[in-house]
Each structure stands twice: as C-alpha cells, then as structure tokens.
PDB file of C-alpha atoms in Angstrom:
ATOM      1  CA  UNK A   1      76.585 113.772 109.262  1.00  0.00           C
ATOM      2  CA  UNK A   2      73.978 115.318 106.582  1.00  0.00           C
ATOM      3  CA  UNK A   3      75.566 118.313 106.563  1.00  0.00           C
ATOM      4  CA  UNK A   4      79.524 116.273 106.139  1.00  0.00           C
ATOM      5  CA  UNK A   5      77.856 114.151 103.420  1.00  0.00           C
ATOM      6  CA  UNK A   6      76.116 117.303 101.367  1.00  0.00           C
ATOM      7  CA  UNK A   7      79.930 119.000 101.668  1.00  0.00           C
ATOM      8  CA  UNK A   8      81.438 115.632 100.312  1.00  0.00           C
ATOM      9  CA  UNK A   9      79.659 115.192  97.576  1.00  0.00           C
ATOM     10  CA  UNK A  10      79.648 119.049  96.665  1.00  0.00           C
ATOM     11  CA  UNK A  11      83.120 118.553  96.363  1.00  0.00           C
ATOM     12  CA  UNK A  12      83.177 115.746  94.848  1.00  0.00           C
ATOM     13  CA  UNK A  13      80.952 116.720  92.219  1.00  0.00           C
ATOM     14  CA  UNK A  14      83.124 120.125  91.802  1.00  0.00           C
ATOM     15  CA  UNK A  15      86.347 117.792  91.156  1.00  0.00           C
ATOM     16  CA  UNK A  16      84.750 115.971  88.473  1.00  0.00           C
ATOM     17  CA  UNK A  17      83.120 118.836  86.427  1.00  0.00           C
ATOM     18  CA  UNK A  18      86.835 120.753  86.646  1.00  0.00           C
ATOM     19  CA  UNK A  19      88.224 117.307  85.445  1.00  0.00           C
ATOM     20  CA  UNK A  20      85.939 116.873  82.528  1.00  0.00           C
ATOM     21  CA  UNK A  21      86.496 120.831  81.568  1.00  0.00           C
ATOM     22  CA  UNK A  22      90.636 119.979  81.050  1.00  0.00           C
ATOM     23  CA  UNK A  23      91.756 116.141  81.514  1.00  0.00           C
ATOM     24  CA  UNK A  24      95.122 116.956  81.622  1.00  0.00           C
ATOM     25  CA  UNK A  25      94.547 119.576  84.842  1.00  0.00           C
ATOM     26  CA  UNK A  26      95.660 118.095  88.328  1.00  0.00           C
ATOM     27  CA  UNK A  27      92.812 119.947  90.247  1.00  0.00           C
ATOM     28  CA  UNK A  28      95.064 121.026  93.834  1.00  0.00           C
ATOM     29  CA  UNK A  29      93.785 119.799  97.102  1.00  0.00           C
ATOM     30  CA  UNK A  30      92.911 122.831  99.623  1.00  0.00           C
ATOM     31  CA  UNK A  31      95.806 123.236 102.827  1.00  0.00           C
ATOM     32  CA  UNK A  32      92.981 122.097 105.454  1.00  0.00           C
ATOM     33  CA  UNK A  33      92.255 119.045 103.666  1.00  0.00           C
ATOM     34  CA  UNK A  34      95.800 118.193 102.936  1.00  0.00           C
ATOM     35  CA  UNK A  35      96.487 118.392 106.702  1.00  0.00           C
ATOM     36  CA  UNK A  36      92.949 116.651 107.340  1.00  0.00           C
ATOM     37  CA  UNK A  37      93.996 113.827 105.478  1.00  0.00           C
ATOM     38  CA  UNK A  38      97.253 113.181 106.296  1.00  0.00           C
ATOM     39  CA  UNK A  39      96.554 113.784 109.612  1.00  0.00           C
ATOM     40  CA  UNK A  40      94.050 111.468 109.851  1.00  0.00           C
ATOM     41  CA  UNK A  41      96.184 108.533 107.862  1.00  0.00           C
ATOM     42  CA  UNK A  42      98.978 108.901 110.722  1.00  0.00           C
ATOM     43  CA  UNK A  43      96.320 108.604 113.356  1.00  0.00           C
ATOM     44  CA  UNK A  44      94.742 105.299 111.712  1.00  0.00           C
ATOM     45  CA  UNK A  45      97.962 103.593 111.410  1.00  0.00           C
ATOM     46  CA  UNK A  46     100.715 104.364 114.372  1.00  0.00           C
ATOM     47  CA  UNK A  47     102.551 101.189 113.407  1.00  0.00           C
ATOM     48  CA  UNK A  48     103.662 102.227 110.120  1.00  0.00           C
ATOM     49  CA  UNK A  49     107.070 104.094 109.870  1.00  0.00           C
ATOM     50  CA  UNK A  50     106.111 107.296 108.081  1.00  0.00           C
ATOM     51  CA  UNK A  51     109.005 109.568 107.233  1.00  0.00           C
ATOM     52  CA  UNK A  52     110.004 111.752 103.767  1.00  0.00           C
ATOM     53  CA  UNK A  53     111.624 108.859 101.812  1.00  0.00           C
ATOM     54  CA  UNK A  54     107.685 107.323 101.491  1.00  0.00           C
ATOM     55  CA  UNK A  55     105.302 109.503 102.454  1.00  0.00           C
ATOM     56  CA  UNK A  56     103.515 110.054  99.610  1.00  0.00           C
ATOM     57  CA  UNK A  57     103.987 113.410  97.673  1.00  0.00           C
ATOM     58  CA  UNK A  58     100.678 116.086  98.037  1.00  0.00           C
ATOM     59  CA  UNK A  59     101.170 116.303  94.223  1.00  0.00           C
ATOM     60  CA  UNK A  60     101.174 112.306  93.158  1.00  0.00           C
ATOM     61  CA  UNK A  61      98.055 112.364  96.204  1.00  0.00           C
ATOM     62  CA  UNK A  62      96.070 115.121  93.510  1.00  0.00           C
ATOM     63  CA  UNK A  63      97.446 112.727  90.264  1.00  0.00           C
ATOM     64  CA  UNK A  64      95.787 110.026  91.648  1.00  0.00           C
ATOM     65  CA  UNK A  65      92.668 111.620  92.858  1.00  0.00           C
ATOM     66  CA  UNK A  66      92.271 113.714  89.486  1.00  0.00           C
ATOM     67  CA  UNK A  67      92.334 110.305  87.539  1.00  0.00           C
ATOM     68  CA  UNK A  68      90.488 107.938  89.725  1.00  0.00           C
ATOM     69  CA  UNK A  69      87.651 110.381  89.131  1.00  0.00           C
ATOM     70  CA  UNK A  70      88.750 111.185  85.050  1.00  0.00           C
ATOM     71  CA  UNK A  71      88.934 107.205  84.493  1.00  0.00           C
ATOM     72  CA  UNK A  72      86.832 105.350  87.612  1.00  0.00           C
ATOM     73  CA  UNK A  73      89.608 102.897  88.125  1.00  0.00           C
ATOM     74  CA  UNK A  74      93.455 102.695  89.408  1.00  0.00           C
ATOM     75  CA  UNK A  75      95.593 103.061  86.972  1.00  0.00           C
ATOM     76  CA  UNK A  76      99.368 101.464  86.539  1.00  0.00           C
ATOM     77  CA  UNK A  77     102.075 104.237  88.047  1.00  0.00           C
ATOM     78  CA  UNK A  78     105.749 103.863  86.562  1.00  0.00           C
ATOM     79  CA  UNK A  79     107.841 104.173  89.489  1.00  0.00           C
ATOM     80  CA  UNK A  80     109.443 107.244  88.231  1.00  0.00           C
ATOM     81  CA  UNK A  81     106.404 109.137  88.620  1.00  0.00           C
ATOM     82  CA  UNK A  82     105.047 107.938  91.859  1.00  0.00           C
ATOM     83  CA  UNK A  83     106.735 110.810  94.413  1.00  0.00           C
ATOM     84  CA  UNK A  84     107.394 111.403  97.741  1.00  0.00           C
ATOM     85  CA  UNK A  85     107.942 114.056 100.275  1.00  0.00           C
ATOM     86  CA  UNK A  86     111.761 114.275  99.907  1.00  0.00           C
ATOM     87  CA  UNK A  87     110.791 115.101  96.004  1.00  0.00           C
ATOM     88  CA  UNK A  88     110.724 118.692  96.638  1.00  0.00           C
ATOM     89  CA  UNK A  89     108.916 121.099  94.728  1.00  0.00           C
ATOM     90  CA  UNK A  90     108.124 119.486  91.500  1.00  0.00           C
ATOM     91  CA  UNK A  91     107.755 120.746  88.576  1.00  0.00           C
ATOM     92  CA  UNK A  92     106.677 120.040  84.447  1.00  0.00           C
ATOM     93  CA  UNK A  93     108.476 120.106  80.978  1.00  0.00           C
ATOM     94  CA  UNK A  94     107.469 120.959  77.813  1.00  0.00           C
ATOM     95  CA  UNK A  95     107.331 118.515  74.821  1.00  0.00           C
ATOM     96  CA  UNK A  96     105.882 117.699  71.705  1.00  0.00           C
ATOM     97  CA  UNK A  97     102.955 116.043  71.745  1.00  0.00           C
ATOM     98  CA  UNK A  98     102.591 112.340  71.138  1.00  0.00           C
ATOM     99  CA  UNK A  99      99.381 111.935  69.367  1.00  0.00           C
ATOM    100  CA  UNK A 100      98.167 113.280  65.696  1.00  0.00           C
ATOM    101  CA  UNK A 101      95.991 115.480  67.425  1.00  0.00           C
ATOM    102  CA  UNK A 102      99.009 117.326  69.088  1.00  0.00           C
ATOM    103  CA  UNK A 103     101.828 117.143  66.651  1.00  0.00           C
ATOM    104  CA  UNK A 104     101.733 120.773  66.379  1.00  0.00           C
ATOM    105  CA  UNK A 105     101.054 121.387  70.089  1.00  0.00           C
ATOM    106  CA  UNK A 106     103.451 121.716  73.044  1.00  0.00           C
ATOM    107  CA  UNK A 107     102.159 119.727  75.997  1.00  0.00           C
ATOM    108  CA  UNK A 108     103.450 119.681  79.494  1.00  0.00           C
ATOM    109  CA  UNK A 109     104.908 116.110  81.197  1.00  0.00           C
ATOM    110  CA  UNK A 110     105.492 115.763  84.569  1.00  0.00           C
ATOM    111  CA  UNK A 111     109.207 115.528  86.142  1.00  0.00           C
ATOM    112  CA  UNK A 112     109.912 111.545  86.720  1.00  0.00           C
ATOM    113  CA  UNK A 113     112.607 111.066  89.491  1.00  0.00           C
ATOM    114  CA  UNK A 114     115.698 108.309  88.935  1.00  0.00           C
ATOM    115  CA  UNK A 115     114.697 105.181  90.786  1.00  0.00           C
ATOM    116  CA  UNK A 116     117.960 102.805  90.713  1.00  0.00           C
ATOM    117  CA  UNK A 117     117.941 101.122  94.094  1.00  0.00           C
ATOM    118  CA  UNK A 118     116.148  98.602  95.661  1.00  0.00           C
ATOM    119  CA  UNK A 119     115.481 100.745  98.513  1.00  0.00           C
ATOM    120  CA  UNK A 120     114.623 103.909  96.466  1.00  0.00           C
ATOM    121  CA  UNK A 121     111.673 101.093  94.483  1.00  0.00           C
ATOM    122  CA  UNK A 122     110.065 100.041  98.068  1.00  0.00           C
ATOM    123  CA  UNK A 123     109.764 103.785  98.933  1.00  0.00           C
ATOM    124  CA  UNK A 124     107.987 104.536  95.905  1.00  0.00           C
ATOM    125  CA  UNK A 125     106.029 101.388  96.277  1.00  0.00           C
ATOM    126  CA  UNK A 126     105.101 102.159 100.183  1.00  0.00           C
ATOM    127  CA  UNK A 127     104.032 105.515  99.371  1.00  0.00           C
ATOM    128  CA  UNK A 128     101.722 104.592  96.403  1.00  0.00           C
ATOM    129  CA  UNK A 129     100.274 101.753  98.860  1.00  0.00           C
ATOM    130  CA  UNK A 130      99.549 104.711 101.349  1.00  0.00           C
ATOM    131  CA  UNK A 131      98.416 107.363  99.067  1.00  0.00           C
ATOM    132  CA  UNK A 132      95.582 104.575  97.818  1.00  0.00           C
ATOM    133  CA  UNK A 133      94.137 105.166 101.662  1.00  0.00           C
ATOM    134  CA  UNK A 134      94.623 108.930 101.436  1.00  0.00           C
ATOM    135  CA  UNK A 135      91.890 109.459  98.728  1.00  0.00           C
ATOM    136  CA  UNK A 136      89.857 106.668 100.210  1.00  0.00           C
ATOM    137  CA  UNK A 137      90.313 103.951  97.575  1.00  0.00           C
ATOM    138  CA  UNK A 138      90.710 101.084 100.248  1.00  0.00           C
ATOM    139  CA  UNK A 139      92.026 100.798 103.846  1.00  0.00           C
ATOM    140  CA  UNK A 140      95.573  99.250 104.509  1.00  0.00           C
ATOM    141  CA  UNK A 141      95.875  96.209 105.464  1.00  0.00           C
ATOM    142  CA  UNK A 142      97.502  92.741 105.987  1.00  0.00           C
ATOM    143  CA  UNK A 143      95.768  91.386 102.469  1.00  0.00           C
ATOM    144  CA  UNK A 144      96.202  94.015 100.670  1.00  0.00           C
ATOM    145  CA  UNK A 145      99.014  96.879 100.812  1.00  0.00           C
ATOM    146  CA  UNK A 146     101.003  95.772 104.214  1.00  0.00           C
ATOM    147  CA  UNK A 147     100.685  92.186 102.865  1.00  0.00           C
ATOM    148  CA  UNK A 148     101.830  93.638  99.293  1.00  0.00           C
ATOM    149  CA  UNK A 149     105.004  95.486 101.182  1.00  0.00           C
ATOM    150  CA  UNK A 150     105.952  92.705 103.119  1.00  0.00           C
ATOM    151  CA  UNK A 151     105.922  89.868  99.989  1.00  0.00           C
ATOM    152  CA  UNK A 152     108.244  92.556  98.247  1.00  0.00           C
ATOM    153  CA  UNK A 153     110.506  92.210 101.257  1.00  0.00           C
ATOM    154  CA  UNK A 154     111.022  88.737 101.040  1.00  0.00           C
ATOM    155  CA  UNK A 155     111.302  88.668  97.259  1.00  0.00           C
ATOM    156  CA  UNK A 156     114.015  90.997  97.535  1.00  0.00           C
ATOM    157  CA  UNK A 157     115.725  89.374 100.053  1.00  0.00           C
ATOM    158  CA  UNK A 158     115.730  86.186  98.290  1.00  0.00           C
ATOM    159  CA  UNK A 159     116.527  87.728  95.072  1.00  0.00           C
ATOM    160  CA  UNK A 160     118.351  91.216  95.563  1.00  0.00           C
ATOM    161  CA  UNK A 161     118.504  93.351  92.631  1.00  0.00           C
ATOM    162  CA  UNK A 162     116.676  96.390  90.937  1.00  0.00           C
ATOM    163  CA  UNK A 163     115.767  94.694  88.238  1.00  0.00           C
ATOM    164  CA  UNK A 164     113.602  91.510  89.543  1.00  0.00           C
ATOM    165  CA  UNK A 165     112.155  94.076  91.748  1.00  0.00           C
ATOM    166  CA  UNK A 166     110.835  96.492  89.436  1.00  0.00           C
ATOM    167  CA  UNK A 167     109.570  93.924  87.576  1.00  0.00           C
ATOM    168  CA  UNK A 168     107.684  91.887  89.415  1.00  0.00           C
ATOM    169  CA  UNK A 169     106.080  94.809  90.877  1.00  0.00           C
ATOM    170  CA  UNK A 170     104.865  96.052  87.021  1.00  0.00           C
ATOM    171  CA  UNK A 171     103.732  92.032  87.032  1.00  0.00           C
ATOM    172  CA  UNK A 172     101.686  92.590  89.625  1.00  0.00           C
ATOM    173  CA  UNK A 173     100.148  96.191  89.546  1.00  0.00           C
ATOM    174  CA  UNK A 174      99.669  94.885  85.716  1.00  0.00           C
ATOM    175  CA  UNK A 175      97.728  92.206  86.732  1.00  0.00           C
ATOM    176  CA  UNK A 176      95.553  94.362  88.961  1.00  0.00           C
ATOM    177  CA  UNK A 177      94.589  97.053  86.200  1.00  0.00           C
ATOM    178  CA  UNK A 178      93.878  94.308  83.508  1.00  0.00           C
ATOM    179  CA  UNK A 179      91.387  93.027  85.802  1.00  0.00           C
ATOM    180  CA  UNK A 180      89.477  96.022  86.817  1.00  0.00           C
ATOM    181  CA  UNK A 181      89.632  97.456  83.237  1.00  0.00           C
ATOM    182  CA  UNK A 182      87.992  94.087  81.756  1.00  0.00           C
ATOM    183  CA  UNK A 183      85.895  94.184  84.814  1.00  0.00           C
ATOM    184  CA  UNK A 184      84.406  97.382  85.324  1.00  0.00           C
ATOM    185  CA  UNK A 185      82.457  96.433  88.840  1.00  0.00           C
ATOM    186  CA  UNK A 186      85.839  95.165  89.796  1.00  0.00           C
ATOM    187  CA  UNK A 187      87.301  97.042  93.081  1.00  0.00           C
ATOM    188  CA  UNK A 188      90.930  97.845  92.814  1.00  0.00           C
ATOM    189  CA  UNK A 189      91.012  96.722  96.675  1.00  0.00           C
ATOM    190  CA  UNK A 190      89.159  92.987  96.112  1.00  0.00           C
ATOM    191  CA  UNK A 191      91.200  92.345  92.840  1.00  0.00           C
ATOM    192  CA  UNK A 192      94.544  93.627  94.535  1.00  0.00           C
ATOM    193  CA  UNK A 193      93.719  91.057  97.775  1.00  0.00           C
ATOM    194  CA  UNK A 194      93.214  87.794  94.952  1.00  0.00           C
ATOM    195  CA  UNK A 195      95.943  88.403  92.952  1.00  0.00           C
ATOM    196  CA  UNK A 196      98.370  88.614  96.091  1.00  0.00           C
ATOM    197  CA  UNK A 197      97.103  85.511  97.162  1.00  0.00           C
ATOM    198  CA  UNK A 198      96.629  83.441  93.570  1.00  0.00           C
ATOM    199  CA  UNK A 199      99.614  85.173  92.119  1.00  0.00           C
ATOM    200  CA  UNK A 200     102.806  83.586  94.084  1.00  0.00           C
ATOM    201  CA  UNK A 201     103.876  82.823  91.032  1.00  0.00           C
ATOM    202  CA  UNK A 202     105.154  85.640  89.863  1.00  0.00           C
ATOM    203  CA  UNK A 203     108.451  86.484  91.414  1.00  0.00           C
ATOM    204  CA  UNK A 204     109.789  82.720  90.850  1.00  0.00           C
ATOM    205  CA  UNK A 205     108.931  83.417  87.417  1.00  0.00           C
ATOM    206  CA  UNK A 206     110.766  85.840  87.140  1.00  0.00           C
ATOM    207  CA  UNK A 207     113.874  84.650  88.598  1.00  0.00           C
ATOM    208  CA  UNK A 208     113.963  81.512  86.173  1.00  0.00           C
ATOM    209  CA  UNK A 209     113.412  83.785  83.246  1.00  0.00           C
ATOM    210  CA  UNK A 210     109.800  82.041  82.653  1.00  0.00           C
ATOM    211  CA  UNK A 211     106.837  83.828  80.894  1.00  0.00           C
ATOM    212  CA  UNK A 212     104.931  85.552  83.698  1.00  0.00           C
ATOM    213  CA  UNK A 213     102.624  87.469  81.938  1.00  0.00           C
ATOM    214  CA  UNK A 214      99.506  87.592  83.211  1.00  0.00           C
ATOM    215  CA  UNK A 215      96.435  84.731  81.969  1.00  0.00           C
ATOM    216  CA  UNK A 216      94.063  85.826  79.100  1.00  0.00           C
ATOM    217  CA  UNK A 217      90.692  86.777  80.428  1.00  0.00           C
ATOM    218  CA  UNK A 218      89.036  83.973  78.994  1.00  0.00           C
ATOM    219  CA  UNK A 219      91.477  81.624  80.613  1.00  0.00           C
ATOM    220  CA  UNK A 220      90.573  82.831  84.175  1.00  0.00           C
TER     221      UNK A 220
END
C-alpha cells in the first residue's frame, strides 16, 4: 500500500509539473492505466449499460484530468466537446488566437462533434457523469450522477426536445461550477448532490420561459 501510494503521488506530482510547464498540453494517460481504469469502472458498476455511444472518450478522460489538476475544480463542458468512444480518432484545428496576447499566434482548438438529438445530449451527458469516476473525482451514485441521468430522463420525457434539454443541463452544471469556484473547499461531488436535490426548479423553469438563472451568492 506504501509502495501504491509513493507511485500515486509520483505521478501525480509528474502530471502537475508537465501541466504547469504548457497549460494548454493534454498530458496522455499510459495504455496500462487506460485499461486499469476502465477496467476497473466496468467492474464497480455491472448495472450500468456501457457501450461506444457513452463511454467516455480516453482523450476527454486526459482533458479532464489535465484541468482538474491545472484549475483544482470541475469545470463546465459544452456538450460538443465532451466525447465518446464512437468519436474516433480525434483530432485539433488551427486558429487565431482569442486573446491580445495571441493575436499574432496560431493556437490549436479541439474538434467539437454536432450534438442535435436528444439521445446524442444524454450520451454525452452519461459519459461525462462516468468519466468524473474514472479520474477519481467522486463515485457514481443514486444522489449524484445516476440520480442526475435519471432526472434528465424524466425531464425529457415530459418535455421532449433538444433545446429544453441542453439547457437545463448548462442550468445545472452552471450552478455546480459557480458554487465550487466561489467556494473553493467546495467538492464538485457534495455541491452536485444539493443542487440536484434544492434545484427542481429548474427544468419547470424552463419550460414556462421563467428566469432560471442561478441565485446570487449572497442570496444563498
């Protein structure tokens, strides 16, 4: 268990000083603990359905890493650039940059994939939920990402359509990284279980058209 622990932190310590020497460089996960990993997600959870369409791409697995360590918090995914398994080989563009600093500077932006169905949004959704457990962020569960999938479920079913969908899930995952940002000791797993139970208010707001922003911190 020394030994395990001394390796883990070795590595972890590794990520972090190649994340600090380039930001924008997704440091690649060895094959063995790819496999380790996902190996060990299907074992902890045999009830989940685990195919292409939402298992969670190995790239969007090292985005998430790389940043969780770059920024010490989750941050909000667009849909578009949460990937899966039946993504393929992905790969980046070059564009302009968007800052002053890199007006003059060609900067590379990851491929985003078209997400236009309902079906195609609760993929992404499911494998961002899983890829949380895959770096060890929190464990899935009924109060927090199974609880998450199924609410989406019924939202949909009640209201179908892209739209509502996509936005109350930017409602929500808003919600989240609003309060871990103002919060630093905040855990991405204890905020994500109180908002899905004080939130319910979200996806009827959205359906009437109401403001569903998200309370000022001060009126928490």
């Amino acid at each position: 268990v020394w030994k395990d622990a001394g390796a883990m932190q070795k590595a972890a310590s590794e990520a972090q000083s190649k994340v600090v020497e380039d930001p924008m460089k997704v440091p690649t996960i060895e094959v063995a603990t790819w496999q380790e990993m996902r190996t060990k997600f299907m074992a902890a959870h045999p009830e989940l359905r685990f195919d292409g369409r939402f298992e969670p791409h190995r790239r969007f697995i090292e985005t998430l890493k790389r940043d969780f360590v770059l920024h010490g918090r989750v941050l909000q995914y667009e849909l578009t650039k949460i990937w899966v398994r039946d993504d393929g080989v992905l790969t980046s563009t070059n564009v302009l940059g968007k800052t002053a600093d890199e007006l003059i500077k060609v900067v590379k932006q990851d491929q985003e994939v078209p997400v236009k169905t309902e079906e195609q949004i609760l993929d992404r959704v499911t494998a961002f939920m899983y890829a949380l457990e895959y770096v060890g962020i929190w464990k899935l569960t009924k109060n927090t990402g199974i609880g998450y999938l199924a609410e989406l479920g019924k939202f949909n079913r009640k209201h179908p359509g892209p739209d509502y969908l996509i936005r109350v899930d930017a409602l929500f995952r808003g919600e989240i990284e609003e309060r871990i940002r103002d919060s630093p000791e905040a855990t991405f797993a204890e905020q994500f279980e109180d908002v899905l139970l004080a939130r319910k208010d979200l996806g009827t707001g959205i359906h009437r058209g109401e403001d569903t922003s998200p309370p000022r911190q001060k009126d928490r």
